[in-house]
XYZ file of C-alpha atoms in Angstrom:
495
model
C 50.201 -43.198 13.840
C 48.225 -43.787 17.211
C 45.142 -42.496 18.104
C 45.513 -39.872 20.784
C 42.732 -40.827 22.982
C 43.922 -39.372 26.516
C 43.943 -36.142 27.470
C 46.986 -35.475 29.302
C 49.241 -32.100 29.696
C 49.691 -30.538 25.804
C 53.588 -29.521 26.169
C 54.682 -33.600 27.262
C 52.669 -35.273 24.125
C 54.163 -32.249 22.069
C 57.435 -31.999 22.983
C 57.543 -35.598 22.481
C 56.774 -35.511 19.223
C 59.119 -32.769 18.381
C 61.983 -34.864 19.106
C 60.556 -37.327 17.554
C 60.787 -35.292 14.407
C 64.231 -33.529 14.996
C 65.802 -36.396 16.344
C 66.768 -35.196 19.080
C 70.008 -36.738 20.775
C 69.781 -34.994 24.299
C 73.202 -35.464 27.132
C 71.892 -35.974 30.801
C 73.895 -32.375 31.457
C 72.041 -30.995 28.043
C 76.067 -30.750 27.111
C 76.484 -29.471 23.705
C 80.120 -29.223 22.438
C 79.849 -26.160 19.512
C 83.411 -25.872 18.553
C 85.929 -25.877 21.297
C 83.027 -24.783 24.266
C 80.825 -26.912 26.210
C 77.482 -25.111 26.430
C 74.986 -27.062 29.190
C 72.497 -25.010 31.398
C 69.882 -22.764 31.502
C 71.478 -19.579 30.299
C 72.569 -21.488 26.946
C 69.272 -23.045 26.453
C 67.119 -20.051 26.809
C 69.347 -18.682 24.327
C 69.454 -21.181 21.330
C 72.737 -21.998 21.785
C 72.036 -25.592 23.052
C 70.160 -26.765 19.722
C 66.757 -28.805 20.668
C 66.523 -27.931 24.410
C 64.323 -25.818 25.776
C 64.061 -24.479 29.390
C 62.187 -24.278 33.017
C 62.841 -22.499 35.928
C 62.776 -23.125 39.839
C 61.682 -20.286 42.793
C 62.890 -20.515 45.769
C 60.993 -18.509 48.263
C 60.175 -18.982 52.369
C 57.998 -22.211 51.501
C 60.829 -24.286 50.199
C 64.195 -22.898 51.794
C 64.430 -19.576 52.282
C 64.099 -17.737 55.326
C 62.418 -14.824 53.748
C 60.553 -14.582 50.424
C 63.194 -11.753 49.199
C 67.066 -11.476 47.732
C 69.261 -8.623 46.877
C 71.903 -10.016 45.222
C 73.305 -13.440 44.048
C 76.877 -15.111 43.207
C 77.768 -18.363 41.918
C 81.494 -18.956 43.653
C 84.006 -21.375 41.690
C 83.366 -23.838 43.927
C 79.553 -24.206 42.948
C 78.141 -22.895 46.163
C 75.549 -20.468 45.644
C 75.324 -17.361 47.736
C 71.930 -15.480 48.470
C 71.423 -12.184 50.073
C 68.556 -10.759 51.540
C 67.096 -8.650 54.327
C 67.390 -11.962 56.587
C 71.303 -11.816 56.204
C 73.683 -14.629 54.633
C 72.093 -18.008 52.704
C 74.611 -20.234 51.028
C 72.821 -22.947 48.925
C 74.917 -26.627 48.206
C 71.978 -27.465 45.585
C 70.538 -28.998 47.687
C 70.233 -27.618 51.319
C 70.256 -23.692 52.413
C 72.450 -22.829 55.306
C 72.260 -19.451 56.818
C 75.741 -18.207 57.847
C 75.365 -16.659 60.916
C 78.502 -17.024 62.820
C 78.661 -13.385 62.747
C 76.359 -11.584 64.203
C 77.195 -8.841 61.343
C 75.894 -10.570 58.577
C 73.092 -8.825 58.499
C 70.750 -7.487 55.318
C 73.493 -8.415 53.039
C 73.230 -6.474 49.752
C 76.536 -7.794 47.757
C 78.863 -10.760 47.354
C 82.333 -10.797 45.634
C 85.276 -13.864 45.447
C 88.104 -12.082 45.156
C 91.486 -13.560 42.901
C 92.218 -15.526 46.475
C 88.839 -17.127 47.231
C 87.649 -14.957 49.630
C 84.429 -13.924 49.740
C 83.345 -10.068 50.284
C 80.273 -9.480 51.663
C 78.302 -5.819 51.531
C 75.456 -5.433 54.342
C 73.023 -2.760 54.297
C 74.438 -1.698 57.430
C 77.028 -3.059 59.060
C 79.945 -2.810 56.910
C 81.827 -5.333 54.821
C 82.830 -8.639 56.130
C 85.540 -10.641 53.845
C 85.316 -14.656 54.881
C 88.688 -16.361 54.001
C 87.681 -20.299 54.983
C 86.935 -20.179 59.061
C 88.617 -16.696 59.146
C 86.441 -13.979 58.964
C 87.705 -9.383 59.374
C 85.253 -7.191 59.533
C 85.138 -3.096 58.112
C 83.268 -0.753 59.583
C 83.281 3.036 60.143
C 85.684 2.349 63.116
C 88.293 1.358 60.271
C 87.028 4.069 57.853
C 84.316 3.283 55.771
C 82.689 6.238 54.531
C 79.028 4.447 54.895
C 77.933 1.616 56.739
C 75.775 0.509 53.565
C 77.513 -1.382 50.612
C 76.489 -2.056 47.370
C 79.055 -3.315 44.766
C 82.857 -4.955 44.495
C 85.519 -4.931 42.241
C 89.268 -6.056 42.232
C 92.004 -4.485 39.930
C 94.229 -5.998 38.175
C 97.154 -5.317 41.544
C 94.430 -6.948 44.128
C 93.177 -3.542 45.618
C 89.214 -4.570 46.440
C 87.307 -1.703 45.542
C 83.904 -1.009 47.542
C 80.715 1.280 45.999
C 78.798 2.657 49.225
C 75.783 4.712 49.327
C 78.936 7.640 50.542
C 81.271 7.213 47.601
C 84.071 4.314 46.882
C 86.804 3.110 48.710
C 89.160 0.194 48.816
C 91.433 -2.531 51.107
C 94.908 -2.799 49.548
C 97.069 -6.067 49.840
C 98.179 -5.152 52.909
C 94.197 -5.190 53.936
C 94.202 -1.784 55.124
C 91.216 0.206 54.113
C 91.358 3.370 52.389
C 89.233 6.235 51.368
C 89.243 7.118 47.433
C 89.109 10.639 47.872
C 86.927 12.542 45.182
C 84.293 14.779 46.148
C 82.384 14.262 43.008
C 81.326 11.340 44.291
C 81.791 11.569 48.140
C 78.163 11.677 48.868
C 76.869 9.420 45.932
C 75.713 5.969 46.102
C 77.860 3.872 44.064
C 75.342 1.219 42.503
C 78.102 -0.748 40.136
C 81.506 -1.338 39.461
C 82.905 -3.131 36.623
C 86.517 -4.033 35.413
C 86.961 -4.510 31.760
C 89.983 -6.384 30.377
C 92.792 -4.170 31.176
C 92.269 -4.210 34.798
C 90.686 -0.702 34.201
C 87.016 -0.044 36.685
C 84.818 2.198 35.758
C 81.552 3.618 38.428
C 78.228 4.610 38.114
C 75.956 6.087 40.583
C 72.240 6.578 41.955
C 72.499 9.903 40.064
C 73.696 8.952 36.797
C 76.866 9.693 37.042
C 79.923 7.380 35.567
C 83.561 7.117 36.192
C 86.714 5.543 35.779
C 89.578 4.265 38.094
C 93.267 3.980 37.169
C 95.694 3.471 39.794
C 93.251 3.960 43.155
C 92.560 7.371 41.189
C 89.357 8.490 39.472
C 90.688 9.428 36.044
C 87.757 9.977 34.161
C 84.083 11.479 35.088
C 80.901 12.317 33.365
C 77.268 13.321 34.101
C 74.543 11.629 32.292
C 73.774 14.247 30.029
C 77.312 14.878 29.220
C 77.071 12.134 27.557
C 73.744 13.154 25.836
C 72.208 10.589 27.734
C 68.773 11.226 30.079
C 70.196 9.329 32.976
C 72.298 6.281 33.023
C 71.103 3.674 35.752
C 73.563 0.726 35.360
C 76.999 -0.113 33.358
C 78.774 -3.010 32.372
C 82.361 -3.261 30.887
C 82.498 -5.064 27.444
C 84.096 -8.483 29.056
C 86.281 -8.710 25.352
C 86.542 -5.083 24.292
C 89.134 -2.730 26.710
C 87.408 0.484 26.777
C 84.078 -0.081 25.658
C 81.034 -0.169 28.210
C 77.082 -0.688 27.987
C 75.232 2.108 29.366
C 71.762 1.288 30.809
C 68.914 4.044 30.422
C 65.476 5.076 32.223
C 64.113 4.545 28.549
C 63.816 1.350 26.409
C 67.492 1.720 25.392
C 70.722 0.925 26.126
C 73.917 2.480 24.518
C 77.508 0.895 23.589
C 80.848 1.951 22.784
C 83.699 3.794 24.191
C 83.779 5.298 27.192
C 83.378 8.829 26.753
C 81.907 8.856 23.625
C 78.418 10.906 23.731
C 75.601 9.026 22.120
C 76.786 10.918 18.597
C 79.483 8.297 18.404
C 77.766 5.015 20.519
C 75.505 2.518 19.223
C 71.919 2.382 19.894
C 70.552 -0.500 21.324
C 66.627 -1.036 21.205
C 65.328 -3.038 24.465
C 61.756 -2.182 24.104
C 58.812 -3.658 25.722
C 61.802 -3.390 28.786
C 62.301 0.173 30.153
C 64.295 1.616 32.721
C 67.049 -0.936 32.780
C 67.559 -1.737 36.155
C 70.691 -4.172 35.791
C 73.405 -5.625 32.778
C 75.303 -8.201 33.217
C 77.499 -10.432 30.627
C 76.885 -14.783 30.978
C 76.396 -17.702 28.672
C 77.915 -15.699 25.763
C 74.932 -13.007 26.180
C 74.166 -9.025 27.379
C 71.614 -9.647 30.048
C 69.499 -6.793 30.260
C 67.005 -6.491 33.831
C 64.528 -3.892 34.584
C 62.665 -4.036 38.125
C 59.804 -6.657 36.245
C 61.568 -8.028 33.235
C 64.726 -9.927 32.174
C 66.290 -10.353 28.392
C 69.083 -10.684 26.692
C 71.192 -8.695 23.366
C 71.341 -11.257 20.543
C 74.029 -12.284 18.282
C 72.100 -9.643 16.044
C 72.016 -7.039 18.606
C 68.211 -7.324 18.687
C 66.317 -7.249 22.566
C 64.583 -11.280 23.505
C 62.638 -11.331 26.189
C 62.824 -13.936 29.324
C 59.315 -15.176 28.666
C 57.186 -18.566 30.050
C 58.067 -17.730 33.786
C 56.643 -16.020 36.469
C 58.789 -13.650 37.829
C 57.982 -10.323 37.246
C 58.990 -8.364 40.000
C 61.144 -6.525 42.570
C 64.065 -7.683 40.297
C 67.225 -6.808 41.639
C 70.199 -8.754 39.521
C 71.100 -11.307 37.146
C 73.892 -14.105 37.109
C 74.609 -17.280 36.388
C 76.202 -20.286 37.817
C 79.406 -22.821 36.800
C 76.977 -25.054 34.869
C 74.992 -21.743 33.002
C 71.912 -21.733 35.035
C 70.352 -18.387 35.433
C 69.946 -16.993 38.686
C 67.323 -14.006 39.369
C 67.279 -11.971 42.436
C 63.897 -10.435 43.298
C 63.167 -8.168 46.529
C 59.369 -9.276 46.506
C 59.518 -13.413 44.969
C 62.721 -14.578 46.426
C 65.098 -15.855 43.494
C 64.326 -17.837 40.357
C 66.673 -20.578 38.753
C 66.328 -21.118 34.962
C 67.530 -24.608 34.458
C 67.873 -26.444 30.811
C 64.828 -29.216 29.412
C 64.257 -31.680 27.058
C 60.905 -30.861 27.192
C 59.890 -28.056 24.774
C 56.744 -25.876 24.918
C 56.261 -26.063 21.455
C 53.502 -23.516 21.815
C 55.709 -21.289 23.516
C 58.551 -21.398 20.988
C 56.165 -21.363 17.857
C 54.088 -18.372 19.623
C 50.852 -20.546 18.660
C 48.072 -20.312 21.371
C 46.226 -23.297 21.906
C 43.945 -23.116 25.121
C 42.751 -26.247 25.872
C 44.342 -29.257 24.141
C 42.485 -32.831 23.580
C 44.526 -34.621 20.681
C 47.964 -34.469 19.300
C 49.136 -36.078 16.218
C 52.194 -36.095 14.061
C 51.435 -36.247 10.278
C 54.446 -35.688 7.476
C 56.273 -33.922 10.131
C 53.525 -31.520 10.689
C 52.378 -31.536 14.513
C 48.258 -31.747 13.984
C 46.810 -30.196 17.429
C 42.889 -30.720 18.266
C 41.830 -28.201 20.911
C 38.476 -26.732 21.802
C 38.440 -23.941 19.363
C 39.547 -25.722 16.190
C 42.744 -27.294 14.632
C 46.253 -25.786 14.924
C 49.075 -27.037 13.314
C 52.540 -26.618 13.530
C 54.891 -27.182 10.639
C 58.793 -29.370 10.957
C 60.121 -25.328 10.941
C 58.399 -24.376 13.712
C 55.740 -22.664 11.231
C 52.056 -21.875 11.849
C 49.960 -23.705 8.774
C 46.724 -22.671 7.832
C 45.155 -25.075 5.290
C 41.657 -26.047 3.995
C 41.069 -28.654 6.528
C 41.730 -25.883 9.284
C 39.772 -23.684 7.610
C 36.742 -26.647 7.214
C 36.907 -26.787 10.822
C 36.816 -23.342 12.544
C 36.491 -23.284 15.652
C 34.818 -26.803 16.135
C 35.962 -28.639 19.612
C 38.373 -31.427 18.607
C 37.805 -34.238 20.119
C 40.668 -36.666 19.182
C 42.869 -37.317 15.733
C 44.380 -39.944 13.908
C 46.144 -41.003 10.853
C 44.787 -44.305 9.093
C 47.049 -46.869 7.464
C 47.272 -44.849 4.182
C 47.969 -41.531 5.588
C 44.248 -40.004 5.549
C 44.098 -37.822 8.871
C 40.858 -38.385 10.622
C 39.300 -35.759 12.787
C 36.397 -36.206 15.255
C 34.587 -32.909 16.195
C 31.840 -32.277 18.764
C 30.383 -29.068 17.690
C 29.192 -27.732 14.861
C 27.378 -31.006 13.413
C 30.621 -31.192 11.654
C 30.385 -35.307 12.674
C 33.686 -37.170 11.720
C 36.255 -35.349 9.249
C 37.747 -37.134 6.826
C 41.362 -35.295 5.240
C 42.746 -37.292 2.503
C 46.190 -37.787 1.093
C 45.213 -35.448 -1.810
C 43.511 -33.072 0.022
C 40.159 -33.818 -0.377
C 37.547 -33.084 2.773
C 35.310 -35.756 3.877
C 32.467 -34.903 6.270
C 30.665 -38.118 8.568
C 27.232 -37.275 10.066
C 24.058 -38.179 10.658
C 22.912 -37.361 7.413
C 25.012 -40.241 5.691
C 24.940 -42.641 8.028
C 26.679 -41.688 11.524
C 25.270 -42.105 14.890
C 25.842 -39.150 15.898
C 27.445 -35.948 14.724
C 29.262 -35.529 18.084
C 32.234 -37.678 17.632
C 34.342 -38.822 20.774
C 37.222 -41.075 19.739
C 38.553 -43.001 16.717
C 40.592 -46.370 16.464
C 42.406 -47.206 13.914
C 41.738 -51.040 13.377
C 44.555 -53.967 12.255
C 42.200 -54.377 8.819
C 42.332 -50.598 8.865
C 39.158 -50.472 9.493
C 37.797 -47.090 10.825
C 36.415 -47.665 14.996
C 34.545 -44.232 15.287
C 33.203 -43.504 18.899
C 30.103 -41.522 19.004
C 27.373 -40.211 21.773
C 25.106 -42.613 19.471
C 27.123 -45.263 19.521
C 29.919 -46.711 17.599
C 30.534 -46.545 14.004
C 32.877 -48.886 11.422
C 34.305 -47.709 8.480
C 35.809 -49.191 5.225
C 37.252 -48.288 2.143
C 35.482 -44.624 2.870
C 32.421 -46.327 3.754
C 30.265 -46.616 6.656
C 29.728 -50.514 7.034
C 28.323 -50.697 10.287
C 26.847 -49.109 12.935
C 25.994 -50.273 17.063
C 23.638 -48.035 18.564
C 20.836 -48.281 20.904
C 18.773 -50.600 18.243
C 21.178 -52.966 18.403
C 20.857 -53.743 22.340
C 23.876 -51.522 23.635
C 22.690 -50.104 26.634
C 24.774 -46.956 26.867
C 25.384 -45.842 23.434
C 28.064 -43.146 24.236
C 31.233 -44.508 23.413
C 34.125 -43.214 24.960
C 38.234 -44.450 24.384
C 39.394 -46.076 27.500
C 40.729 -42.340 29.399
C 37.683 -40.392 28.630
C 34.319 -39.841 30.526
């Protein structure tokens, strides 16, 4: 095995030498065929279900696109485009170039997108209505045709093409016909409708600022319940089990969400655990997952129903919504940081995934499929499973600053240390410690960089010059006394 001798960026080396030891045989699209599906993007990866890939995320803000460093909402049409809205009005993104859509001068503070079973796209403002863009066509709703507010939220389509419409003043809907008309309830005529959701029988159900939830059959709400009929504090969000007719996912103001049938009180639902997250904000189903949002945090419901954080990015607030694209990239809306893309990588944080905290890193080795890791508070290593180790060489070394690592010909891991007067560290096959210093020989107990030589021969750097070593002995030594005018050795990327 090499010496490490630069110090470069910890996750590249280490990531590197996890694929190293798992093989790793990575597509260019981080496609993954796991029976009949093709998993690929960011939404799979952050979930385990693209095996060896990790994951890294993009923002997009007003210094690289954006008009405005804020989004409400975010859809991923079937033809790839993008679409972003925000208090700046309409932003459709190609991947590689925003456009603002601004044909219409009532595009305005857009605050929800839906592609309806004929294309079209349905946009919600925060005040001007819906507009509905069918290719260079474009009609617009306002009050003048009926709406019962001029701010939208939320879309849905049933299963006979009516286009159902949440406002901050109730619901109503455009038939076929694309005449607009008033769902007439006043239970909810003066609520703001937050989300609707369709679940596999064409069947929508509502939920509103105020907790309450409802269902529509047949432009007619059939079903209606308050929060605590339900023996629930107060539900803030709702999303329609995409496999299961009937059964929905109640979001709390508490670190829980509930699931079953609609109806049920919490007696008969299941209880769903989503703590450090509280107050869930926003649910939605993608990549084969539960995505669960509050205002600062995003995770997801396992295959094991347990909560997994979104962790390793930086986006942690104003969050509005979740979704995901064609390809399973995550998309995050945020009112205050713009919107964050979580893409797939073949580079993988090892100390991320292994929950090992490094600091500083200075030497990386690989060493019977353990990863060896020098830092400046001692040795970590990492077993082939992903495992923290703790051994007697850690243990020999504390919290000494590691300066570099190697493994000689015969599979003897050699440590150099700075502090301590620890000197050169010597681990052998058999697990026997060996300690280098001054007091047997070395130059100097603070050890900078070791070479393993083609004799396999020991080349120890030291701030007192350099060292040989041979069959566990020191042979020779080239210090100061021997005419070397700087005796600080360092490897060829160190000062």
């Amino acid at each position: 095995m090499k010496n490490v001798h630069k110090k470069i960026a910890f996750m590249a080396i280490a990531a590197g030498c996890l694929m190293m030891l798992m093989h790793i045989n990575v597509y260019a699209k981080y496609d993954t065929v796991v029976g009949t599906h093709s998993y690929y993007g960011g939404g799979y990866a952050v979930t385990g279900q693209i095996p060896g890939v990790s994951y890294s995320y993009e923002l997009y803000d007003a210094s690289n696109g954006l008009p405005t460093s804020d989004a409400m909402f975010l859809m991923g049409a079937r033809n790839g485009y993008i679409w972003i809205g925000g208090y700046s009005g309409v932003i459709r993104y190609d991947g590689s170039t925003f456009d603002r859509i601004d044909a219409h001068s009532y595009l305005t503070s857009a605050r929800g997108f839906f592609e309806d079973s004929k294309g079209r796209i349905w946009v919600g403002t925060n005040d001007n209505g819906v507009v509905v863009l069918d290719g260079t066509e474009s009609i617009h709703y306002s009050y003048k045709e009926g709406l019962p507010s001029s701010s939208i939220r939320i879309f849905e389509e049933d299963n006979n093409g009516n286009i159902f419409i949440g406002t901050t003043s109730g619901v109503c809907y455009v038939d076929q016909t694309n005449t607009l008309r008033v769902l007439n309830d006043e239970r909810i005529a003066e609520e703001r409708v937050l989300k609707l959701d369709k679940d596999t029988s064409g069947r929508i159900y509502g939920q509103t600022a105020n907790g309450i939830v409802f269902a529509i059959d047949d432009c007619a709400i059939t079903e209606l319940y308050q929060s605590s009929d339900l023996g629930i504090g107060k539900i803030t969000t709702i999303l329609a089990d995409p496999y299961d007719a009937g059964n929905l996912y109640f979001g709390t103001d508490e670190s829980v969400i509930y699931y079953g049938k609609f109806g049920n009180s919490t007696n008969n639902l299941e209880r769903i655990s989503v703590d450090p997250l509280s107050n869930v904000h926003w649910l939605n189903y993608d990549c084969n997952r539960v995505w669960v949002s509050s205002t600062s945090m995003i995770g997801y419901i396992d295959t094991d129903s347990s909560f997994k954080e979104l962790t390793n990015v930086a986006f942690d607030s104003g969050i509005e919504m979740v979704t995901s694209d064609y390809q399973g990239n995550l998309w995050v809306a945020s009112s205050t940081l713009g919107v964050m893309k979580v893409v797939a990588n073949n580079f993988i944080d090892i100390t991320h995934v292994t929950g090992v905290t490094t600091g500083v890193t200075n030497a990386v080795a690989l060493h019977d499929g353990d990863i060896y890791i020098g830092t400046e508070m001692g040795l970590d290593i990492i077993g082939k499973n992903g495992e923290s180790i703790e051994n007697d060489l850690t243990f020999y070394l504390g919290d000494a600053r590691i300066r570099s690592i190697a493994e000689d010909n015969d599979g003897n891991m050699w440590v150099s240390t700075y502090t301590h007067d620890l000197g050169l560290v010597c681990y052998e096959t058999n697990g026997e410690i060996i300690s280098y210093t001054t007091e047997n020989g070395m130059p100097s107990n603070q050890i900078r960089c070791i070479t393993i030589g083609k004799d396999g021969s020991i080349l120890v750097g030291t701030n007192g010059g350099l060292a040989v070593i041979k069959d566990f002995e020191i042979v020779r030594t080239v210090g100061a006394s021997d005419g070397a005018k700087n005796t600080v050795f360092f490897d060829s990327g160190r000062k």
